[in-house]
Amino acid sequence: MAETWTLERIQALVDAKVEESTSLEYKSHRALGPSPSSKDELVKDVTAMANAAGGSIIYGVEEDPEKRHLPGKIIPAQRSVISKEWIESVLASVSPKLDGLSITPITYQDDEHALYVVTVQQSVRAHQAKDLKYYKRRNFRVDPMEDYEIRDINARGDHPIVTVQFELEVKTREIEGYEHDVIGLAYIMSNEGRKLAKYVMLHMHLPFAAMSETLVANYDVRTVGGKRIYDIVARNKPPAPEAQFTPILPNSLIRFPALPIKSLMALKAADELTAIIQADNAPERARTLKFSDIRLFDRRPEDRKALPLPPADLDQDTFLL
């Protein structure tokens, strides 16, 4: 399951001297230089991670000079020189597109300095570096791949690739004889792979304070990272016990009813949503996104769209969208 990168988490790795592995690498901030060779090395390192098992590269943590592969000092990059957008622009040249790519800037001491954590999921297609070779991370090394290894990676595409999109939507509902505008969080499962998705399970970590108490009866409440969340499990079938799973065809989608939101303010304050998808024999896919990046759609009747959005503290426990 996906974990959020924070300065505290990185400092814990440094303090515990956690060694590099197939899915974890430490790099100096100098590796993010503007020179062509530095850009090529960035692409090489990230594609090698994706071609292996996926993982994270932390830029801004030096290697221990005496014990290689162990973390040393934290020396951040200057935001005026290196930004998240600059890293994104370099990696945008990778083809095919990197799966589950996320770049997390972490402020260090002041707003002018930051560490960058580049995380990528295991790819279902082999990625080629700028020198036209294919690389794969093996423990502490990045090595060129053999022909059979490239074929094996491309065979990963022989399973469904299920993704999820989220929308905030405003609708009008009749509650106890009166019309009320309500807000919900809708989610859409899409199959972007070439294989039928027969069985899909989606875990969503949603902030407890933002969601309606009607969810309590159906979903677990857990504490993750010191925060109370709903651990919501959704499947590609209706909620009735006797209902059958609905297969998701390649290049098709299923839209699910929206989850009721009690407090839009609390939802925005929670900052992030985590989703983990499991489908058939496909590897687990995780995604973390900011609530501020989720689009809001006003689906009220035209004569009500001029009205303000529902208040943040509206009690919506009496309905389900």
mmCIF file of C-alpha atoms in Angstrom:
data_model
loop_
_atom_site.group_PDB
_atom_site.id
_atom_site.type_symbol
_atom_site.label_atom_id
_atom_site.label_comp_id
_atom_site.label_asym_id
_atom_site.label_seq_id
_atom_site.Cartn_x
_atom_site.Cartn_y
_atom_site.Cartn_z
ATOM 1 C CA MET A 1 0.000 0.000 0.000
ATOM 2 C CA ALA A 2 1.151 3.462 -0.838
ATOM 3 C CA GLU A 3 2.823 5.576 1.835
ATOM 4 C CA THR A 4 3.152 9.331 1.832
ATOM 5 C CA TRP A 5 6.704 10.662 1.680
ATOM 6 C CA THR A 6 7.531 13.185 4.404
ATOM 7 C CA LEU A 7 10.716 14.684 5.815
ATOM 8 C CA GLU A 8 10.167 12.632 8.974
ATOM 9 C CA ARG A 9 10.018 9.420 6.975
ATOM 10 C CA ILE A 10 13.221 10.244 5.096
ATOM 11 C CA GLN A 11 14.995 11.263 8.302
ATOM 12 C CA ALA A 12 13.969 7.926 9.834
ATOM 13 C CA LEU A 13 15.583 6.083 6.902
ATOM 14 C CA VAL A 14 18.780 8.099 7.347
ATOM 15 C CA ASP A 15 18.885 7.628 11.125
ATOM 16 C CA ALA A 16 18.264 3.883 10.834
ATOM 17 C CA LYS A 17 20.846 3.565 8.040
ATOM 18 C CA VAL A 18 18.337 1.742 5.829
ATOM 19 C CA GLU A 19 20.267 0.298 2.910
ATOM 20 C CA GLU A 20 19.426 0.844 -0.736
ATOM 21 C CA SER A 21 17.481 -1.928 -2.451
ATOM 22 C CA THR A 22 15.794 -2.763 -5.728
ATOM 23 C CA SER A 23 12.987 -0.358 -4.827
ATOM 24 C CA LEU A 24 14.912 2.355 -2.931
ATOM 25 C CA GLU A 25 17.810 4.541 -4.030
ATOM 26 C CA TYR A 26 19.531 7.610 -2.568
ATOM 27 C CA LYS A 27 20.922 10.230 -4.923
ATOM 28 C CA SER A 28 22.765 13.476 -4.371
ATOM 29 C CA HIS A 29 20.920 16.651 -5.332
ATOM 30 C CA ARG A 30 23.754 17.179 -7.814
ATOM 31 C CA ALA A 31 22.322 14.309 -9.876
ATOM 32 C CA LEU A 32 19.530 16.706 -10.863
ATOM 33 C CA GLY A 33 21.784 18.970 -12.887
ATOM 34 C CA PRO A 34 20.730 20.838 -16.037
ATOM 35 C CA SER A 35 23.423 19.278 -18.242
ATOM 36 C CA PRO A 36 22.375 16.807 -20.986
ATOM 37 C CA SER A 37 24.314 14.009 -19.277
ATOM 38 C CA SER A 38 22.488 14.623 -15.973
ATOM 39 C CA LYS A 39 19.120 14.575 -17.734
ATOM 40 C CA ASP A 40 20.039 11.306 -19.458
ATOM 41 C CA GLU A 41 21.095 9.812 -16.121
ATOM 42 C CA LEU A 42 17.781 10.844 -14.548
ATOM 43 C CA VAL A 43 15.861 9.074 -17.310
ATOM 44 C CA LYS A 44 18.127 6.022 -17.027
ATOM 45 C CA ASP A 45 17.681 5.699 -13.248
ATOM 46 C CA VAL A 46 13.903 6.153 -13.264
ATOM 47 C CA THR A 47 13.258 3.829 -16.218
ATOM 48 C CA ALA A 48 15.517 1.192 -14.620
ATOM 49 C CA MET A 49 13.377 1.365 -11.481
ATOM 50 C CA ALA A 50 10.173 1.014 -13.540
ATOM 51 C CA ASN A 51 11.616 -1.885 -15.529
ATOM 52 C CA ALA A 52 12.378 -3.678 -12.252
ATOM 53 C CA ALA A 53 9.770 -3.702 -9.477
ATOM 54 C CA GLY A 54 9.083 0.026 -9.223
ATOM 55 C CA GLY A 55 10.106 2.103 -6.225
ATOM 56 C CA SER A 56 11.411 5.484 -5.103
ATOM 57 C CA ILE A 57 14.556 7.543 -5.695
ATOM 58 C CA ILE A 58 15.284 10.189 -3.051
ATOM 59 C CA TYR A 59 17.240 13.143 -4.433
ATOM 60 C CA GLY A 60 18.956 15.142 -1.714
ATOM 61 C CA VAL A 61 20.390 12.315 0.389
ATOM 62 C CA GLU A 62 24.107 11.703 -0.081
ATOM 63 C CA GLU A 63 25.542 8.198 0.014
ATOM 64 C CA ASP A 64 27.704 7.424 3.037
ATOM 65 C CA PRO A 65 31.289 7.974 1.749
ATOM 66 C CA GLU A 66 32.616 5.047 3.801
ATOM 67 C CA LYS A 67 29.711 2.634 3.429
ATOM 68 C CA ARG A 68 28.230 2.884 -0.030
ATOM 69 C CA HIS A 69 24.532 2.151 -0.458
ATOM 70 C CA LEU A 70 23.825 3.554 3.012
ATOM 71 C CA PRO A 71 22.306 7.031 3.432
ATOM 72 C CA GLY A 72 24.595 9.864 4.492
ATOM 73 C CA LYS A 73 23.900 13.555 4.955
ATOM 74 C CA ILE A 74 20.773 15.311 3.762
ATOM 75 C CA ILE A 75 21.790 18.111 1.399
ATOM 76 C CA PRO A 76 18.760 19.541 -0.427
ATOM 77 C CA ALA A 77 18.487 21.070 -3.878
ATOM 78 C CA GLN A 78 17.759 24.747 -4.503
ATOM 79 C CA ARG A 79 14.218 25.236 -5.763
ATOM 80 C CA SER A 80 15.377 28.119 -7.947
ATOM 81 C CA VAL A 81 17.588 25.665 -9.858
ATOM 82 C CA ILE A 82 15.572 22.436 -9.724
ATOM 83 C CA SER A 83 11.775 22.253 -9.507
ATOM 84 C CA LYS A 84 9.141 19.533 -9.671
ATOM 85 C CA GLU A 85 8.069 20.864 -13.061
ATOM 86 C CA TRP A 86 11.637 20.601 -14.384
ATOM 87 C CA ILE A 87 11.848 16.925 -13.349
ATOM 88 C CA GLU A 88 8.434 16.268 -14.918
ATOM 89 C CA SER A 89 9.533 17.857 -18.190
ATOM 90 C CA VAL A 90 12.641 15.652 -18.373
ATOM 91 C CA LEU A 91 10.697 12.452 -17.654
ATOM 92 C CA ALA A 92 7.902 13.417 -20.059
ATOM 93 C CA SER A 93 10.191 12.316 -22.888
ATOM 94 C CA VAL A 94 10.065 8.682 -21.732
ATOM 95 C CA SER A 95 8.122 6.368 -24.031
ATOM 96 C CA PRO A 96 5.923 4.543 -23.281
ATOM 97 C CA LYS A 97 4.588 6.787 -20.527
ATOM 98 C CA LEU A 98 5.752 5.872 -17.024
ATOM 99 C CA ASP A 99 3.085 4.182 -14.897
ATOM 100 C CA GLY A 100 2.244 5.697 -11.532
ATOM 101 C CA LEU A 101 4.893 8.410 -11.735
ATOM 102 C CA SER A 102 4.814 10.858 -8.837
ATOM 103 C CA ILE A 103 7.286 13.565 -7.852
ATOM 104 C CA THR A 104 7.103 14.748 -4.253
ATOM 105 C CA PRO A 105 8.957 17.944 -3.284
ATOM 106 C CA ILE A 106 9.757 18.052 0.432
ATOM 107 C CA THR A 107 10.701 21.398 1.930
ATOM 108 C CA TYR A 108 13.918 21.329 3.951
ATOM 109 C CA GLN A 109 14.635 24.076 6.524
ATOM 110 C CA ASP A 110 13.217 26.869 4.343
ATOM 111 C CA ASP A 111 11.075 27.367 1.245
ATOM 112 C CA GLU A 112 14.148 27.805 -0.956
ATOM 113 C CA HIS A 113 15.429 24.249 -0.473
ATOM 114 C CA ALA A 114 13.822 20.865 -1.066
ATOM 115 C CA LEU A 115 14.393 17.161 -1.443
ATOM 116 C CA TYR A 116 12.645 15.398 -4.324
ATOM 117 C CA VAL A 117 11.248 11.877 -4.157
ATOM 118 C CA VAL A 118 10.568 10.336 -7.568
ATOM 119 C CA THR A 119 8.306 7.295 -7.293
ATOM 120 C CA VAL A 120 7.323 5.046 -10.172
ATOM 121 C CA GLN A 121 5.309 1.855 -10.403
ATOM 122 C CA GLN A 122 6.440 -1.334 -12.064
ATOM 123 C CA SER A 123 5.890 -0.881 -15.782
ATOM 124 C CA VAL A 124 3.945 -3.160 -18.102
ATOM 125 C CA ARG A 125 6.130 -2.143 -21.055
ATOM 126 C CA ALA A 126 9.919 -1.887 -21.166
ATOM 127 C CA HIS A 127 11.271 1.678 -21.167
ATOM 128 C CA GLN A 128 14.281 2.689 -23.237
ATOM 129 C CA ALA A 129 16.907 5.153 -22.028
ATOM 130 C CA LYS A 130 18.370 7.983 -24.096
ATOM 131 C CA ASP A 131 21.304 5.820 -25.235
ATOM 132 C CA LEU A 132 18.749 3.416 -26.800
ATOM 133 C CA LYS A 133 19.502 0.724 -24.204
ATOM 134 C CA TYR A 134 17.128 -0.844 -21.702
ATOM 135 C CA TYR A 135 18.177 -0.791 -18.051
ATOM 136 C CA LYS A 136 16.965 -2.575 -14.941
ATOM 137 C CA ARG A 137 17.741 -1.952 -11.285
ATOM 138 C CA ARG A 138 19.224 -4.944 -9.448
ATOM 139 C CA ASN A 139 19.754 -4.292 -5.741
ATOM 140 C CA PHE A 140 22.416 -1.539 -5.772
ATOM 141 C CA ARG A 141 23.171 -1.454 -9.503
ATOM 142 C CA VAL A 142 21.580 -0.322 -12.732
ATOM 143 C CA ASP A 143 22.500 -2.801 -15.471
ATOM 144 C CA PRO A 144 21.665 -3.192 -19.165
ATOM 145 C CA MET A 145 18.956 -5.785 -19.746
ATOM 146 C CA GLU A 146 19.204 -9.012 -21.696
ATOM 147 C CA ASP A 147 16.841 -9.607 -24.613
ATOM 148 C CA TYR A 148 14.751 -12.159 -22.695
ATOM 149 C CA GLU A 149 14.289 -9.689 -19.842
ATOM 150 C CA ILE A 150 12.837 -7.119 -22.225
ATOM 151 C CA ARG A 151 10.407 -9.746 -23.554
ATOM 152 C CA ASP A 152 9.401 -10.681 -20.006
ATOM 153 C CA ILE A 153 8.599 -7.073 -19.141
ATOM 154 C CA ASN A 154 6.500 -6.611 -22.257
ATOM 155 C CA ALA A 155 4.545 -9.738 -21.277
ATOM 156 C CA ARG A 156 3.379 -7.887 -18.189
ATOM 157 C CA GLY A 157 0.798 -6.322 -20.480
ATOM 158 C CA ASP A 158 -1.044 -9.616 -20.641
ATOM 159 C CA HIS A 159 -3.378 -8.640 -17.811
ATOM 160 C CA PRO A 160 -5.935 -5.862 -17.243
ATOM 161 C CA ILE A 161 -4.702 -2.394 -16.326
ATOM 162 C CA VAL A 162 -7.388 -0.866 -14.123
ATOM 163 C CA THR A 163 -7.180 2.802 -13.162
ATOM 164 C CA VAL A 164 -9.506 5.002 -11.132
ATOM 165 C CA GLN A 165 -10.594 8.599 -11.625
ATOM 166 C CA PHE A 166 -12.351 10.766 -9.043
ATOM 167 C CA GLU A 167 -14.887 13.577 -9.384
ATOM 168 C CA LEU A 168 -16.627 15.861 -6.918
ATOM 169 C CA GLU A 169 -20.210 16.413 -7.986
ATOM 170 C CA VAL A 170 -23.052 18.616 -6.778
ATOM 171 C CA LYS A 171 -26.589 17.290 -7.226
ATOM 172 C CA THR A 172 -30.067 18.193 -6.032
ATOM 173 C CA ARG A 173 -31.885 15.626 -3.912
ATOM 174 C CA GLU A 174 -35.334 15.648 -2.332
ATOM 175 C CA ILE A 175 -34.997 14.962 1.381
ATOM 176 C CA GLU A 176 -38.143 14.831 3.528
ATOM 177 C CA GLY A 177 -40.112 16.776 0.938
ATOM 178 C CA TYR A 178 -37.545 19.557 0.450
ATOM 179 C CA GLU A 179 -34.895 20.058 -2.212
ATOM 180 C CA HIS A 180 -31.299 20.067 -0.974
ATOM 181 C CA ASP A 181 -28.037 20.484 -2.863
ATOM 182 C CA VAL A 182 -25.552 17.817 -1.826
ATOM 183 C CA ILE A 183 -21.925 17.017 -2.641
ATOM 184 C CA GLY A 184 -20.469 13.576 -3.263
ATOM 185 C CA LEU A 185 -17.197 11.973 -4.308
ATOM 186 C CA ALA A 186 -17.736 9.836 -7.411
ATOM 187 C CA TYR A 187 -15.226 7.327 -8.743
ATOM 188 C CA ILE A 188 -14.829 5.721 -12.147
ATOM 189 C CA MET A 189 -12.902 2.493 -12.819
ATOM 190 C CA SER A 190 -11.347 2.197 -16.289
ATOM 191 C CA ASN A 191 -9.611 -0.754 -17.938
ATOM 192 C CA GLU A 192 -6.739 0.600 -20.031
ATOM 193 C CA GLY A 193 -5.224 -2.829 -20.677
ATOM 194 C CA ARG A 194 -5.756 -5.402 -23.386
ATOM 195 C CA LYS A 195 -7.312 -8.069 -21.145
ATOM 196 C CA LEU A 196 -10.767 -8.346 -19.594
ATOM 197 C CA ALA A 197 -10.895 -7.283 -15.926
ATOM 198 C CA LYS A 198 -13.121 -9.859 -14.231
ATOM 199 C CA TYR A 199 -12.475 -9.193 -10.542
ATOM 200 C CA VAL A 200 -11.521 -5.733 -9.306
ATOM 201 C CA MET A 201 -11.041 -4.485 -5.757
ATOM 202 C CA LEU A 202 -10.435 -0.825 -4.916
ATOM 203 C CA HIS A 203 -9.248 0.404 -1.508
ATOM 204 C CA MET A 204 -9.821 4.114 -0.839
ATOM 205 C CA HIS A 205 -8.403 5.945 2.180
ATOM 206 C CA LEU A 206 -10.728 8.905 2.808
ATOM 207 C CA PRO A 207 -10.592 11.403 5.705
ATOM 208 C CA PHE A 208 -12.961 10.455 8.516
ATOM 209 C CA ALA A 209 -13.992 14.038 9.304
ATOM 210 C CA ALA A 210 -15.078 14.755 5.737
ATOM 211 C CA MET A 211 -17.316 11.781 5.043
ATOM 212 C CA SER A 212 -20.872 11.034 6.115
ATOM 213 C CA GLU A 213 -21.414 8.834 9.173
ATOM 214 C CA THR A 214 -23.629 6.604 7.018
ATOM 215 C CA LEU A 215 -20.367 5.037 5.838
ATOM 216 C CA VAL A 216 -19.574 3.696 9.304
ATOM 217 C CA ALA A 217 -21.882 0.713 8.944
ATOM 218 C CA ASN A 218 -20.265 -0.407 5.711
ATOM 219 C CA TYR A 219 -16.570 0.438 5.977
ATOM 220 C CA ASP A 220 -13.697 0.196 8.440
ATOM 221 C CA VAL A 221 -12.338 3.189 10.311
ATOM 222 C CA ARG A 222 -8.561 3.001 10.735
ATOM 223 C CA THR A 223 -5.697 5.211 11.859
ATOM 224 C CA VAL A 224 -2.952 5.709 9.266
ATOM 225 C CA GLY A 225 -0.085 8.097 9.903
ATOM 226 C CA GLY A 226 -1.860 9.414 12.991
ATOM 227 C CA LYS A 227 -5.003 10.305 11.008
ATOM 228 C CA ARG A 228 -8.411 8.645 11.191
ATOM 229 C CA ILE A 229 -9.579 7.437 7.799
ATOM 230 C CA TYR A 230 -12.283 5.350 6.216
ATOM 231 C CA ASP A 231 -10.800 2.281 4.530
ATOM 232 C CA ILE A 232 -13.414 1.879 1.823
ATOM 233 C CA VAL A 233 -13.412 -1.279 -0.277
ATOM 234 C CA ALA A 234 -15.265 -1.184 -3.594
ATOM 235 C CA ARG A 235 -15.700 -3.987 -6.116
ATOM 236 C CA ASN A 236 -16.895 -4.109 -9.710
ATOM 237 C CA LYS A 237 -20.314 -5.419 -8.693
ATOM 238 C CA PRO A 238 -23.496 -4.045 -7.080
ATOM 239 C CA PRO A 239 -23.687 -4.132 -3.264
ATOM 240 C CA ALA A 240 -26.288 -6.946 -3.132
ATOM 241 C CA PRO A 241 -24.738 -10.159 -1.691
ATOM 242 C CA GLU A 242 -25.991 -12.311 -4.577
ATOM 243 C CA ALA A 243 -24.826 -9.882 -7.270
ATOM 244 C CA GLN A 244 -22.227 -11.010 -9.778
ATOM 245 C CA PHE A 245 -19.026 -9.176 -10.672
ATOM 246 C CA THR A 246 -19.414 -7.011 -13.770
ATOM 247 C CA PRO A 247 -16.390 -7.471 -16.075
ATOM 248 C CA ILE A 248 -14.723 -4.290 -17.289
ATOM 249 C CA LEU A 249 -13.946 -4.601 -20.983
ATOM 250 C CA PRO A 250 -10.677 -3.251 -22.429
ATOM 251 C CA ASN A 251 -10.900 0.498 -23.046
ATOM 252 C CA SER A 252 -14.167 0.773 -21.139
ATOM 253 C CA LEU A 253 -15.236 2.068 -17.733
ATOM 254 C CA ILE A 254 -17.752 1.715 -14.908
ATOM 255 C CA ARG A 255 -19.070 4.724 -12.990
ATOM 256 C CA PHE A 256 -20.032 4.142 -9.358
ATOM 257 C CA PRO A 257 -22.502 6.091 -7.189
ATOM 258 C CA ALA A 258 -20.906 8.968 -5.329
ATOM 259 C CA LEU A 259 -19.937 8.681 -1.676
ATOM 260 C CA PRO A 260 -21.644 11.329 0.497
ATOM 261 C CA ILE A 261 -19.479 14.160 1.792
ATOM 262 C CA LYS A 262 -20.355 15.811 5.085
ATOM 263 C CA SER A 263 -17.716 18.527 5.040
ATOM 264 C CA LEU A 264 -16.090 19.877 1.898
ATOM 265 C CA MET A 265 -13.816 21.998 4.089
ATOM 266 C CA ALA A 266 -12.546 18.914 5.945
ATOM 267 C CA LEU A 267 -12.057 17.135 2.637
ATOM 268 C CA LYS A 268 -9.820 19.907 1.320
ATOM 269 C CA ALA A 269 -7.954 20.120 4.627
ATOM 270 C CA ALA A 270 -7.134 16.400 4.435
ATOM 271 C CA ASP A 271 -5.019 17.210 1.381
ATOM 272 C CA GLU A 272 -4.610 13.705 -0.061
ATOM 273 C CA LEU A 273 -6.569 10.645 -1.134
ATOM 274 C CA THR A 274 -4.956 7.230 -1.523
ATOM 275 C CA ALA A 275 -6.353 4.541 -3.820
ATOM 276 C CA ILE A 276 -5.060 0.980 -4.211
ATOM 277 C CA ILE A 277 -6.355 -1.209 -7.047
ATOM 278 C CA GLN A 278 -6.180 -4.993 -7.374
ATOM 279 C CA ALA A 279 -7.460 -6.730 -10.503
ATOM 280 C CA ASP A 280 -7.275 -10.414 -11.464
ATOM 281 C CA ASN A 281 -3.596 -11.438 -11.776
ATOM 282 C CA ALA A 282 -2.355 -7.870 -12.277
ATOM 283 C CA PRO A 283 0.161 -6.318 -9.860
ATOM 284 C CA GLU A 284 -1.279 -3.989 -7.242
ATOM 285 C CA ARG A 285 -1.499 -0.379 -8.400
ATOM 286 C CA ALA A 286 -1.428 2.530 -5.962
ATOM 287 C CA ARG A 287 -2.240 6.188 -6.531
ATOM 288 C CA THR A 288 -2.110 9.213 -4.261
ATOM 289 C CA LEU A 289 -3.619 12.508 -5.385
ATOM 290 C CA LYS A 290 -4.488 15.849 -3.866
ATOM 291 C CA PHE A 291 -8.122 16.762 -3.337
ATOM 292 C CA SER A 292 -7.374 20.144 -4.898
ATOM 293 C CA ASP A 293 -6.682 18.304 -8.178
ATOM 294 C CA ILE A 294 -10.135 16.659 -8.258
ATOM 295 C CA ARG A 295 -12.556 18.523 -10.543
ATOM 296 C CA LEU A 296 -15.943 19.594 -9.236
ATOM 297 C CA PHE A 297 -18.961 19.173 -11.548
ATOM 298 C CA ASP A 298 -22.178 21.077 -10.905
ATOM 299 C CA ARG A 299 -24.956 18.678 -11.976
ATOM 300 C CA ARG A 300 -27.835 20.596 -10.401
ATOM 301 C CA PRO A 301 -30.825 21.758 -12.467
ATOM 302 C CA GLU A 302 -30.149 24.978 -14.337
ATOM 303 C CA ASP A 303 -32.461 26.985 -12.074
ATOM 304 C CA ARG A 304 -30.382 26.025 -9.010
ATOM 305 C CA LYS A 305 -26.864 26.533 -10.381
ATOM 306 C CA ALA A 306 -26.920 30.190 -9.349
ATOM 307 C CA LEU A 307 -27.233 29.098 -5.721
ATOM 308 C CA PRO A 308 -24.063 28.761 -3.617
ATOM 309 C CA LEU A 309 -22.554 25.351 -2.985
ATOM 310 C CA PRO A 310 -23.868 23.441 0.020
ATOM 311 C CA PRO A 311 -22.380 24.663 3.319
ATOM 312 C CA ALA A 312 -19.337 22.780 4.534
ATOM 313 C CA ASP A 313 -21.101 21.603 7.685
ATOM 314 C CA LEU A 314 -24.308 20.344 6.008
ATOM 315 C CA ASP A 315 -25.463 17.104 7.638
ATOM 316 C CA GLN A 316 -25.885 14.669 4.758
ATOM 317 C CA ASP A 317 -26.377 11.504 6.825
ATOM 318 C CA THR A 318 -29.944 11.069 5.580
ATOM 319 C CA PHE A 319 -29.106 10.229 1.987
ATOM 320 C CA LEU A 320 -26.756 8.384 -0.285
ATOM 321 C CA LEU A 321 -26.007 9.815 -3.711
#
